[in-house]
PDB file of C-alpha atoms and ligand atoms in Angstrom:
ATOM      1  CA  UNK K  26     109.197 129.146 101.133  1.00 39.00           C
ATOM      2  CA  UNK K  27     110.297 127.440  97.901  1.00 43.00           C
ATOM      3  CA  UNK K  28     107.837 127.294  95.058  1.00 49.00           C
ATOM      4  CA  UNK K  29     105.629 124.215  95.310  1.00 51.00           C
ATOM      5  CA  UNK K  30     105.803 122.119  92.196  1.00 51.00           C
ATOM      6  CA  UNK K  31     104.832 118.967  94.036  1.00 56.00           C
ATOM      7  CA  UNK K  32     101.107 119.135  93.451  1.00 56.00           C
ATOM      8  CA  UNK K  33     101.375 118.329  89.753  1.00 70.00           C
ATOM      9  CA  UNK K  34     103.826 115.442  90.310  1.00 85.00           C
ATOM     10  CA  UNK K  35     101.573 114.103  93.080  1.00 91.00           C
ATOM     11  CA  UNK K  36      98.515 114.262  90.805  1.00 91.00           C
ATOM     12  CA  UNK K  37     100.498 112.721  87.928  1.00 92.00           C
ATOM     13  CA  UNK K  38     101.521 109.628  89.874  1.00 95.00           C
ATOM     14  CA  UNK K  39      98.050 109.304  91.401  1.00 96.00           C
ATOM     15  CA  UNK K  40      96.596 109.403  87.871  1.00 96.00           C
ATOM     16  CA  UNK K  41      98.892 106.542  86.840  1.00 96.00           C
ATOM     17  CA  UNK K  42      97.830 104.532  89.882  1.00 98.00           C
ATOM     18  CA  UNK K  43      94.209 105.237  88.972  1.00 97.00           C
ATOM     19  CA  UNK K  44      94.748 103.899  85.437  1.00 97.00           C
ATOM     20  CA  UNK K  45      96.696 100.928  86.825  1.00 97.00           C
ATOM     21  CA  UNK K  46      93.751 100.133  89.074  1.00 97.00           C
ATOM     22  CA  UNK K  47      91.698  99.539  85.906  1.00 95.00           C
ATOM     23  CA  UNK K  48      93.911  96.646  84.732  1.00 95.00           C
ATOM     24  CA  UNK K  49      91.776  93.592  83.927  1.00 92.00           C
ATOM     25  CA  UNK K  50      94.306  91.080  85.261  1.00 93.00           C
ATOM     26  CA  UNK K  51      94.138  91.200  89.064  1.00 92.00           C
ATOM     27  CA  UNK K  52      97.690  89.862  89.366  1.00 91.00           C
ATOM     28  CA  UNK K  53      99.134  93.048  87.854  1.00 94.00           C
ATOM     29  CA  UNK K  54      96.433  95.546  88.809  1.00 97.00           C
ATOM     30  CA  UNK K  55      97.503  98.569  90.874  1.00 98.00           C
ATOM     31  CA  UNK K  56      95.958  98.024  94.314  1.00 98.00           C
ATOM     32  CA  UNK K  57      95.269 101.743  94.760  1.00 98.00           C
ATOM     33  CA  UNK K  58      91.543 101.565  94.102  1.00 96.00           C
ATOM     34  CA  UNK K  59      91.044 104.993  95.732  1.00 96.00           C
ATOM     35  CA  UNK K  60      93.572 106.916  93.613  1.00 97.00           C
ATOM     36  CA  UNK K  61      90.979 108.128  91.096  1.00 96.00           C
ATOM     37  CA  UNK K  62      88.879 109.689  93.833  1.00 95.00           C
ATOM     38  CA  UNK K  63      91.661 112.062  94.803  1.00 95.00           C
ATOM     39  CA  UNK K  64      92.126 113.437  91.303  1.00 95.00           C
ATOM     40  CA  UNK K  65      90.653 116.725  90.085  1.00 91.00           C
ATOM     41  CA  UNK K  66      87.047 116.062  88.982  1.00 92.00           C
ATOM     42  CA  UNK K  67      87.749 116.709  85.277  1.00 93.00           C
ATOM     43  CA  UNK K  68      90.602 114.209  85.145  1.00 92.00           C
ATOM     44  CA  UNK K  69      88.641 111.645  87.147  1.00 93.00           C
ATOM     45  CA  UNK K  70      85.713 111.832  84.719  1.00 94.00           C
ATOM     46  CA  UNK K  71      88.092 111.575  81.771  1.00 94.00           C
ATOM     47  CA  UNK K  72      89.727 108.424  83.148  1.00 93.00           C
ATOM     48  CA  UNK K  73      86.312 106.849  83.703  1.00 93.00           C
ATOM     49  CA  UNK K  74      85.956 106.715  79.893  1.00 95.00           C
ATOM     50  CA  UNK K  75      88.077 103.637  79.139  1.00 93.00           C
ATOM     51  CA  UNK K  76      89.121 104.528  75.554  1.00 95.00           C
ATOM     52  CA  UNK K  77      90.308 107.930  76.821  1.00 95.00           C
ATOM     53  CA  UNK K  78      92.192 106.339  79.711  1.00 95.00           C
ATOM     54  CA  UNK K  79      93.856 104.010  77.189  1.00 95.00           C
ATOM     55  CA  UNK K  80      94.827 106.970  74.992  1.00 96.00           C
ATOM     56  CA  UNK K  81      96.338 108.836  77.948  1.00 95.00           C
ATOM     57  CA  UNK K  82      98.263 105.715  78.921  1.00 96.00           C
ATOM     58  CA  UNK K  83      99.605 105.254  75.390  1.00 97.00           C
ATOM     59  CA  UNK K  84     100.885 108.815  75.412  1.00 96.00           C
ATOM     60  CA  UNK K  85     102.377 108.295  78.893  1.00 96.00           C
ATOM     61  CA  UNK K  86     104.221 105.138  77.765  1.00 97.00           C
ATOM     62  CA  UNK K  87     105.733 107.215  74.943  1.00 97.00           C
ATOM     63  CA  UNK K  88     106.731 110.135  77.185  1.00 96.00           C
ATOM     64  CA  UNK K  89     108.003 108.108  80.161  1.00 97.00           C
ATOM     65  CA  UNK K  90     108.784 104.508  79.173  1.00 98.00           C
ATOM     66  CA  UNK K  91     108.548 102.096  82.103  1.00 98.00           C
ATOM     67  CA  UNK K  92     107.012 104.600  84.507  1.00 97.00           C
ATOM     68  CA  UNK K  93     103.480 103.245  84.449  1.00 98.00           C
ATOM     69  CA  UNK K  94     104.793  99.831  85.524  1.00 98.00           C
ATOM     70  CA  UNK K  95     107.044 101.447  88.119  1.00 98.00           C
ATOM     71  CA  UNK K  96     103.947 102.884  89.798  1.00 98.00           C
ATOM     72  CA  UNK K  97     102.256  99.475  89.870  1.00 98.00           C
ATOM     73  CA  UNK K  98     105.239  97.647  91.381  1.00 98.00           C
ATOM     74  CA  UNK K  99     106.143 100.455  93.782  1.00 98.00           C
ATOM     75  CA  UNK K 100     102.615 100.610  95.177  1.00 98.00           C
ATOM     76  CA  UNK K 101     102.483  96.825  95.565  1.00 98.00           C
ATOM     77  CA  UNK K 102     105.913  96.624  97.161  1.00 98.00           C
ATOM     78  CA  UNK K 103     105.398  99.408  99.700  1.00 98.00           C
ATOM     79  CA  UNK K 104     101.919  98.047 100.497  1.00 98.00           C
ATOM     80  CA  UNK K 105     103.539  94.667 101.217  1.00 98.00           C
ATOM     81  CA  UNK K 106     106.085  96.263 103.560  1.00 98.00           C
ATOM     82  CA  UNK K 107     103.345  98.216 105.341  1.00 98.00           C
ATOM     83  CA  UNK K 108     101.327  95.035 105.895  1.00 98.00           C
ATOM     84  CA  UNK K 109     104.416  93.185 107.142  1.00 98.00           C
ATOM     85  CA  UNK K 110     105.351  95.991 109.546  1.00 98.00           C
ATOM     86  CA  UNK K 111     101.794  96.252 110.882  1.00 98.00           C
ATOM     87  CA  UNK K 112     101.994  92.520 111.618  1.00 98.00           C
ATOM     88  CA  UNK K 113     105.221  93.203 113.516  1.00 97.00           C
ATOM     89  CA  UNK K 114     103.554  95.764 115.741  1.00 97.00           C
ATOM     90  CA  UNK K 115     104.463  99.251 114.518  1.00 98.00           C
ATOM     91  CA  UNK K 116     102.612 101.968 116.391  1.00 98.00           C
ATOM     92  CA  UNK K 117     103.123 104.901 114.024  1.00 98.00           C
ATOM     93  CA  UNK K 118     103.164 105.380 110.262  1.00 98.00           C
ATOM     94  CA  UNK K 119     104.772 108.557 108.920  1.00 98.00           C
ATOM     95  CA  UNK K 120     104.229 109.196 105.214  1.00 98.00           C
ATOM     96  CA  UNK K 121     106.816 111.701 104.030  1.00 98.00           C
ATOM     97  CA  UNK K 122     105.899 113.728 100.926  1.00 96.00           C
ATOM     98  CA  UNK K 123     102.543 111.956 101.009  1.00 97.00           C
ATOM     99  CA  UNK K 124     100.992 113.623  97.961  1.00 96.00           C
ATOM    100  CA  UNK K 125      97.779 111.739  97.192  1.00 97.00           C
ATOM    101  CA  UNK K 126      98.805 108.587  99.072  1.00 97.00           C
ATOM    102  CA  UNK K 127      95.695 106.590 100.064  1.00 97.00           C
ATOM    103  CA  UNK K 128      97.238 104.043 102.437  1.00 97.00           C
ATOM    104  CA  UNK K 129      95.668 105.536 105.563  1.00 97.00           C
ATOM    105  CA  UNK K 130      92.299 104.850 103.929  1.00 95.00           C
ATOM    106  CA  UNK K 131      92.983 101.577 102.119  1.00 96.00           C
ATOM    107  CA  UNK K 132      94.566 100.004 105.187  1.00 97.00           C
ATOM    108  CA  UNK K 133      92.299 101.533 107.806  1.00 95.00           C
ATOM    109  CA  UNK K 134      91.598  98.099 109.343  1.00 95.00           C
ATOM    110  CA  UNK K 135      95.194  97.079 109.994  1.00 96.00           C
ATOM    111  CA  UNK K 136      96.068 100.659 110.957  1.00 97.00           C
ATOM    112  CA  UNK K 137      93.436 100.764 113.703  1.00 95.00           C
ATOM    113  CA  UNK K 138      96.067 100.913 116.448  1.00 95.00           C
ATOM    114  CA  UNK K 139      98.639 102.825 114.434  1.00 98.00           C
ATOM    115  CA  UNK K 140      98.849 106.611 114.494  1.00 98.00           C
ATOM    116  CA  UNK K 141      99.197 107.973 110.959  1.00 98.00           C
ATOM    117  CA  UNK K 142     100.999 111.216 110.059  1.00 98.00           C
ATOM    118  CA  UNK K 143     101.147 112.667 106.577  1.00 98.00           C
ATOM    119  CA  UNK K 144     103.864 115.197 105.878  1.00 97.00           C
ATOM    120  CA  UNK K 145     103.867 117.222 102.705  1.00 96.00           C
ATOM    121  CA  UNK K 146     104.427 120.580 101.164  1.00 93.00           C
ATOM    122  CA  UNK K 147     101.635 122.844 102.468  1.00 93.00           C
ATOM    123  CA  UNK K 148     100.144 123.493  99.016  1.00 91.00           C
ATOM    124  CA  UNK K 149      99.905 119.829  98.001  1.00 92.00           C
ATOM    125  CA  UNK K 150      98.658 118.857 101.421  1.00 95.00           C
ATOM    126  CA  UNK K 151      95.791 121.356 101.517  1.00 95.00           C
ATOM    127  CA  UNK K 152      94.418 119.889  98.273  1.00 94.00           C
ATOM    128  CA  UNK K 153      94.871 116.329  99.472  1.00 95.00           C
ATOM    129  CA  UNK K 154      93.182 117.008 102.777  1.00 94.00           C
ATOM    130  CA  UNK K 155      90.109 118.542 101.152  1.00 93.00           C
ATOM    131  CA  UNK K 156      89.741 115.677  98.666  1.00 93.00           C
ATOM    132  CA  UNK K 157      90.410 112.930 101.227  1.00 94.00           C
ATOM    133  CA  UNK K 158      87.597 114.263 103.421  1.00 91.00           C
ATOM    134  CA  UNK K 159      85.240 113.441 100.540  1.00 86.00           C
ATOM    135  CA  UNK K 160      86.291 109.763 100.373  1.00 89.00           C
ATOM    136  CA  UNK K 161      83.619 107.346 101.573  1.00 84.00           C
ATOM    137  CA  UNK K 162      84.160 107.161 105.325  1.00 83.00           C
ATOM    138  CA  UNK K 163      87.020 109.639 104.849  1.00 81.00           C
ATOM    139  CA  UNK K 164      86.212 111.605 107.962  1.00 82.00           C
ATOM    140  CA  UNK K 165      86.264 108.416 110.094  1.00 86.00           C
ATOM    141  CA  UNK K 166      89.933 107.819 109.313  1.00 91.00           C
ATOM    142  CA  UNK K 167      92.290 109.576 111.645  1.00 92.00           C
ATOM    143  CA  UNK K 168      95.261 111.157 109.878  1.00 96.00           C
ATOM    144  CA  UNK K 169      97.400 113.894 111.378  1.00 97.00           C
ATOM    145  CA  UNK K 170      98.439 116.255 108.604  1.00 96.00           C
ATOM    146  CA  UNK K 171     101.718 118.093 109.125  1.00 97.00           C
ATOM    147  CA  UNK K 172     102.705 120.689 106.509  1.00 95.00           C
ATOM    148  CA  UNK K 173     106.480 120.837 105.954  1.00 94.00           C
ATOM    149  CA  UNK K 174     108.779 122.088 103.215  1.00 90.00           C
ATOM    150  CA  UNK K 175     111.680 119.611 103.434  1.00 87.00           C
ATOM    151  CA  UNK K 176     114.054 122.074 101.809  1.00 86.00           C
ATOM    152  CA  UNK K 177     113.498 124.770 104.438  1.00 88.00           C
ATOM    153  CA  UNK K 178     112.031 123.170 107.544  1.00 89.00           C
ATOM    154  CA  UNK K 179     112.983 120.491 110.025  1.00 89.00           C
ATOM    155  CA  UNK K 180     110.824 117.471 110.778  1.00 94.00           C
ATOM    156  CA  UNK K 181     110.868 118.465 114.453  1.00 94.00           C
ATOM    157  CA  UNK K 182     107.436 120.017 113.854  1.00 95.00           C
ATOM    158  CA  UNK K 183     106.150 116.437 114.127  1.00 97.00           C
ATOM    159  CA  UNK K 184     106.599 116.691 117.895  1.00 97.00           C
ATOM    160  CA  UNK K 185     103.974 119.437 118.025  1.00 96.00           C
ATOM    161  CA  UNK K 186     101.514 117.048 116.361  1.00 96.00           C
ATOM    162  CA  UNK K 187     101.625 114.178 118.834  1.00 97.00           C
ATOM    163  CA  UNK K 188     104.439 112.161 117.251  1.00 98.00           C
ATOM    164  CA  UNK K 189     106.317 109.996 119.767  1.00 98.00           C
ATOM    165  CA  UNK K 190     110.003 109.267 119.289  1.00 98.00           C
ATOM    166  CA  UNK K 191     109.716 106.254 121.584  1.00 98.00           C
ATOM    167  CA  UNK K 192     107.401 104.147 119.388  1.00 98.00           C
ATOM    168  CA  UNK K 193     108.298 101.704 116.604  1.00 98.00           C
ATOM    169  CA  UNK K 194     107.457 103.530 113.400  1.00 98.00           C
ATOM    170  CA  UNK K 195     107.395 102.895 109.669  1.00 98.00           C
ATOM    171  CA  UNK K 196     108.420 105.862 107.521  1.00 98.00           C
ATOM    172  CA  UNK K 197     107.272 105.744 103.895  1.00 98.00           C
ATOM    173  CA  UNK K 198     109.156 108.074 101.546  1.00 98.00           C
ATOM    174  CA  UNK K 199     107.804 107.275  98.088  1.00 98.00           C
ATOM    175  CA  UNK K 200     108.748 109.246  95.007  1.00 96.00           C
ATOM    176  CA  UNK K 201     110.178 112.169  96.958  1.00 95.00           C
ATOM    177  CA  UNK K 202     113.928 112.186  97.629  1.00 96.00           C
ATOM    178  CA  UNK K 203     114.849 112.690  93.956  1.00 96.00           C
ATOM    179  CA  UNK K 204     113.093 116.070  94.077  1.00 93.00           C
ATOM    180  CA  UNK K 205     114.727 117.532  97.191  1.00 93.00           C
ATOM    181  CA  UNK K 206     118.245 118.721  98.018  1.00 94.00           C
ATOM    182  CA  UNK K 207     120.952 116.272  99.211  1.00 97.00           C
ATOM    183  CA  UNK K 208     121.020 118.232 102.473  1.00 96.00           C
ATOM    184  CA  UNK K 209     117.263 117.782 102.942  1.00 95.00           C
ATOM    185  CA  UNK K 210     117.677 114.037 102.276  1.00 97.00           C
ATOM    186  CA  UNK K 211     120.374 113.799 104.967  1.00 97.00           C
ATOM    187  CA  UNK K 212     118.347 115.833 107.448  1.00 96.00           C
ATOM    188  CA  UNK K 213     115.308 113.593 106.927  1.00 96.00           C
ATOM    189  CA  UNK K 214     117.335 110.413 107.464  1.00 98.00           C
ATOM    190  CA  UNK K 215     119.032 111.984 110.466  1.00 97.00           C
ATOM    191  CA  UNK K 216     115.638 112.761 112.000  1.00 97.00           C
ATOM    192  CA  UNK K 217     114.511 109.165 111.518  1.00 98.00           C
ATOM    193  CA  UNK K 218     117.758 107.886 113.014  1.00 98.00           C
ATOM    194  CA  UNK K 219     117.719 110.187 116.053  1.00 97.00           C
ATOM    195  CA  UNK K 220     114.002 110.449 116.747  1.00 98.00           C
ATOM    196  CA  UNK K 221     112.296 107.103 116.238  1.00 98.00           C
ATOM    197  CA  UNK K 222     111.748 104.156 118.538  1.00 97.00           C
ATOM    198  CA  UNK K 223     113.623 100.868 118.526  1.00 96.00           C
ATOM    199  CA  UNK K 224     112.573  98.722 115.575  1.00 96.00           C
ATOM    200  CA  UNK K 225     111.687 101.668 113.342  1.00 98.00           C
ATOM    201  CA  UNK K 226     112.287 101.342 109.597  1.00 98.00           C
ATOM    202  CA  UNK K 227     112.064 103.458 106.466  1.00 98.00           C
ATOM    203  CA  UNK K 228     111.096 102.450 102.936  1.00 98.00           C
ATOM    204  CA  UNK K 229     112.028 104.710 100.042  1.00 98.00           C
ATOM    205  CA  UNK K 230     112.803 104.678  96.367  1.00 98.00           C
ATOM    206  CA  UNK K 231     115.809 106.422  94.881  1.00 98.00           C
ATOM    207  CA  UNK K 232     117.221 107.100  91.454  1.00 98.00           C
ATOM    208  CA  UNK K 233     120.818 106.484  90.470  1.00 98.00           C
ATOM    209  CA  UNK K 234     123.190 109.438  90.672  1.00 98.00           C
ATOM    210  CA  UNK K 235     123.969 109.001  86.967  1.00 97.00           C
ATOM    211  CA  UNK K 236     120.352 110.074  86.328  1.00 96.00           C
ATOM    212  CA  UNK K 237     120.905 113.367  88.112  1.00 96.00           C
ATOM    213  CA  UNK K 238     124.124 113.839  86.137  1.00 95.00           C
ATOM    214  CA  UNK K 239     122.351 113.119  82.849  1.00 93.00           C
ATOM    215  CA  UNK K 240     124.579 110.102  82.152  1.00 95.00           C
ATOM    216  CA  UNK K 241     122.178 107.210  82.666  1.00 97.00           C
ATOM    217  CA  UNK K 242     121.359 104.976  79.706  1.00 97.00           C
ATOM    218  CA  UNK K 243     118.968 102.549  81.345  1.00 98.00           C
ATOM    219  CA  UNK K 244     115.469 101.934  80.028  1.00 98.00           C
ATOM    220  CA  UNK K 245     113.409 105.134  80.166  1.00 98.00           C
ATOM    221  CA  UNK K 246     116.223 107.253  81.645  1.00 98.00           C
ATOM    222  CA  UNK K 247     116.749 109.675  78.788  1.00 96.00           C
ATOM    223  CA  UNK K 248     113.034 110.360  78.380  1.00 97.00           C
ATOM    224  CA  UNK K 249     112.480 110.809  82.122  1.00 96.00           C
ATOM    225  CA  UNK K 250     115.369 113.272  82.541  1.00 93.00           C
ATOM    226  CA  UNK K 251     114.131 115.281  79.539  1.00 93.00           C
ATOM    227  CA  UNK K 252     110.564 115.285  80.894  1.00 93.00           C
ATOM    228  CA  UNK K 253     111.399 116.618  84.363  1.00 91.00           C
ATOM    229  CA  UNK K 254     113.883 119.172  82.983  1.00 88.00           C
ATOM    230  CA  UNK K 255     111.264 120.484  80.544  1.00 90.00           C
ATOM    231  CA  UNK K 256     108.846 120.965  83.436  1.00 87.00           C
ATOM    232  CA  UNK K 257     111.477 122.983  85.293  1.00 85.00           C
ATOM    233  CA  UNK K 258     111.894 120.443  88.116  1.00 83.00           C
ATOM    234  CA  UNK K 259     115.034 118.458  87.262  1.00 90.00           C
ATOM    235  CA  UNK K 260     116.101 115.620  89.516  1.00 94.00           C
ATOM    236  CA  UNK K 261     118.211 116.918  92.395  1.00 95.00           C
ATOM    237  CA  UNK K 262     119.275 113.835  94.333  1.00 97.00           C
ATOM    238  CA  UNK K 263     120.487 110.357  93.455  1.00 98.00           C
ATOM    239  CA  UNK K 264     122.579 107.592  95.020  1.00 98.00           C
ATOM    240  CA  UNK K 265     125.466 105.942  93.229  1.00 98.00           C
ATOM    241  CA  UNK K 266     124.412 102.589  91.802  1.00 97.00           C
ATOM    242  CA  UNK K 267     125.761  99.743  93.968  1.00 96.00           C
ATOM    243  CA  UNK K 268     126.562 102.058  96.907  1.00 98.00           C
ATOM    244  CA  UNK K 269     123.355 101.765  98.914  1.00 98.00           C
ATOM    245  CA  UNK K 270     124.885  99.710 101.747  1.00 98.00           C
ATOM    246  CA  UNK K 271     127.606 102.320 102.325  1.00 98.00           C
ATOM    247  CA  UNK K 272     125.130 105.164 101.938  1.00 98.00           C
ATOM    248  CA  UNK K 273     122.871 103.695 104.624  1.00 98.00           C
ATOM    249  CA  UNK K 274     125.640 102.523 106.950  1.00 98.00           C
ATOM    250  CA  UNK K 275     127.258 105.952 107.034  1.00 98.00           C
ATOM    251  CA  UNK K 276     123.901 107.404 108.109  1.00 98.00           C
ATOM    252  CA  UNK K 277     123.252 104.814 110.806  1.00 98.00           C
ATOM    253  CA  UNK K 278     120.968 102.405 108.919  1.00 98.00           C
ATOM    254  CA  UNK K 279     121.073  98.732 107.969  1.00 98.00           C
ATOM    255  CA  UNK K 280     119.720  97.488 104.653  1.00 98.00           C
ATOM    256  CA  UNK K 281     116.797  95.091 105.061  1.00 98.00           C
ATOM    257  CA  UNK K 282     115.949  94.731 101.383  1.00 98.00           C
ATOM    258  CA  UNK K 283     116.607  96.344  98.053  1.00 98.00           C
ATOM    259  CA  UNK K 284     114.459  95.700  94.998  1.00 98.00           C
ATOM    260  CA  UNK K 285     115.792  96.508  91.532  1.00 98.00           C
ATOM    261  CA  UNK K 286     113.457  97.096  88.574  1.00 98.00           C
ATOM    262  CA  UNK K 287     114.062  93.488  87.506  1.00 98.00           C
ATOM    263  CA  UNK K 288     113.253  92.143  90.996  1.00 98.00           C
ATOM    264  CA  UNK K 289     110.031  94.136  91.006  1.00 98.00           C
ATOM    265  CA  UNK K 290     109.001  92.957  87.535  1.00 97.00           C
ATOM    266  CA  UNK K 291     109.527  89.334  88.586  1.00 97.00           C
ATOM    267  CA  UNK K 292     107.717  89.755  91.884  1.00 97.00           C
ATOM    268  CA  UNK K 293     104.818  91.992  90.962  1.00 97.00           C
ATOM    269  CA  UNK K 294     104.211  91.950  87.214  1.00 97.00           C
ATOM    270  CA  UNK K 295     103.709  88.275  86.468  1.00 95.00           C
ATOM    271  CA  UNK K 296     100.387  87.500  84.824  1.00 92.00           C
ATOM    272  CA  UNK K 297      98.406  84.365  85.610  1.00 88.00           C
ATOM    273  CA  UNK K 298     100.216  82.464  82.821  1.00 92.00           C
ATOM    274  CA  UNK K 299     103.617  83.382  84.282  1.00 92.00           C
ATOM    275  CA  UNK K 300     104.708  85.963  81.720  1.00 95.00           C
ATOM    276  CA  UNK K 301     106.018  89.315  82.877  1.00 96.00           C
ATOM    277  CA  UNK K 302     103.490  91.955  81.894  1.00 94.00           C
ATOM    278  CA  UNK K 303     105.684  95.023  81.394  1.00 96.00           C
ATOM    279  CA  UNK K 304     109.113  96.566  81.711  1.00 97.00           C
ATOM    280  CA  UNK K 305     109.868  98.884  84.628  1.00 98.00           C
ATOM    281  CA  UNK K 306     112.124 101.896  83.969  1.00 98.00           C
ATOM    282  CA  UNK K 307     115.687 100.961  84.868  1.00 98.00           C
ATOM    283  CA  UNK K 308     116.968 103.746  87.109  1.00 98.00           C
ATOM    284  CA  UNK K 309     114.960 103.373  90.353  1.00 98.00           C
ATOM    285  CA  UNK K 310     115.463 100.947  93.251  1.00 98.00           C
ATOM    286  CA  UNK K 311     113.275 100.566  96.339  1.00 98.00           C
ATOM    287  CA  UNK K 312     114.980 100.147  99.686  1.00 98.00           C
ATOM    288  CA  UNK K 313     113.785  99.128 103.132  1.00 98.00           C
ATOM    289  CA  UNK K 314     116.207  99.993 105.948  1.00 98.00           C
ATOM    290  CA  UNK K 315     116.287  99.789 109.736  1.00 98.00           C
ATOM    291  CA  UNK K 316     117.976 102.000 112.291  1.00 94.00           C
ATOM    292  CA  UNK K 317     121.191 100.426 113.480  1.00 90.00           C
TER     293      UNK K 317
HETATM  294  C1  LIG W 429     106.000 112.471  92.961  1.00 91.24           C
HETATM  295  S1  LIG W 429     105.100 113.101  94.313  1.00 91.24           S
HETATM  296  C2  LIG W 429     104.924 111.622  95.259  1.00 91.24           C
HETATM  297  C3  LIG W 429     103.764 111.701  96.179  1.00 91.24           C
HETATM  298  C4  LIG W 429     103.427 110.423  96.931  1.00 91.24           C
HETATM  299  N1  LIG W 429     104.476 110.039  97.837  1.00 91.24           N
HETATM  300  C5  LIG W 429     103.118 109.320  95.968  1.00 91.24           C
HETATM  301  O1  LIG W 429     103.969 108.449  95.769  1.00 91.24           O
HETATM  302  O2  LIG W 429     102.046 109.361  95.397  1.00 91.24           O
HETATM  303  C6  LIG W 429     106.299 114.037  95.204  1.00 91.24           C
HETATM  304  C7  LIG W 429     105.800 114.537  96.536  1.00 91.24           C
HETATM  305  O3  LIG W 429     106.888 115.146  97.198  1.00 91.24           O
HETATM  306  C8  LIG W 429     106.448 116.339  97.788  1.00 91.24           C
HETATM  307  N2  LIG W 429     107.573 117.273  97.862  1.00 91.24           N
HETATM  308  C9  LIG W 429     108.437 117.620  96.868  1.00 91.24           C
HETATM  309  N3  LIG W 429     109.298 118.558  97.319  1.00 91.24           N
HETATM  310  C10 LIG W 429     108.955 118.800  98.615  1.00 91.24           C
HETATM  311  C11 LIG W 429     109.451 119.659  99.623  1.00 91.24           C
HETATM  312  N4  LIG W 429     110.468 120.477  99.382  1.00 91.24           N
HETATM  313  N5  LIG W 429     108.849 119.644 100.835  1.00 91.24           N
HETATM  314  C12 LIG W 429     107.800 118.831 101.090  1.00 91.24           C
HETATM  315  N6  LIG W 429     107.294 117.986 100.181  1.00 91.24           N
HETATM  316  C13 LIG W 429     107.854 117.973  98.965  1.00 91.24           C
HETATM  317  C14 LIG W 429     105.373 116.870  96.847  1.00 91.24           C
HETATM  318  O4  LIG W 429     104.498 117.790  97.480  1.00 91.24           O
HETATM  319  C15 LIG W 429     104.693 115.579  96.418  1.00 91.24           C
HETATM  320  O5  LIG W 429     103.634 115.247  97.251  1.00 91.24           O
END
């Protein structure tokens, strides 16, 4: 099995959501009020000291410009799609590369009649599972955990865990596909296409191929590429900018919506006085697509 580097990226994005949840202005605050509880105790205690949290954030802005705001808008946007899809009667939610995702817990009310599966690398998932059990009411929430290494295993293991291919399902694939192989991306989309019920959709974010090739000049791109390369986990998958419709169509999907960084700033980062609070890094779009 490939080395698991996902745990640190999962904790890193959860830490940013935890800091975002401390924002004073509710219109820009990260809605993930449970993120802090899934962090290692030391980090959680550190973030509880506001001046320290501010210092960490300042450093983060310097290292990865636009990333903090990306986490706020991405959480809000995918939350909005989840709420919309629950209203439209989905029966299953599959969170791919779930990391420290808290949606099963934050949305427990609207997910009452929805079966939730979390798929992740075994190492990351074991940590998540142990920490989630300690959330208030954590053991009352029913989540089926399915350990999978996308690069080496097929999603067919879902069938052994009670997943039904006949039911309308929402797949959430947040912050993952840029870290796996192009083949693993295709196999995941192929599974969704072949093995989900009518009306199923998938929401995911992707980076532009120019990022993977080290040629992207958009806001925060250079710093982000340098950061992941230094950690020994360079980006492995991207989609050509402007080619999403073709990319999806050739894999049997129809684009429902695509949000650019600018769209997300306008939609999710406006303060009460109408000004946009921050700039989102420029190389990531979020897509919602349906099976054709
Ligand atoms: C940046 S984190 C995002 C986690 C979560 N979706 C979120 O947004 O908070 C990347 C996630 O992808 C998972 N991941 C990366 N490579 C993987 C692989 N080969 N197989 C399974 N999961 C993988 C990691 O374990 C980690 O949870």
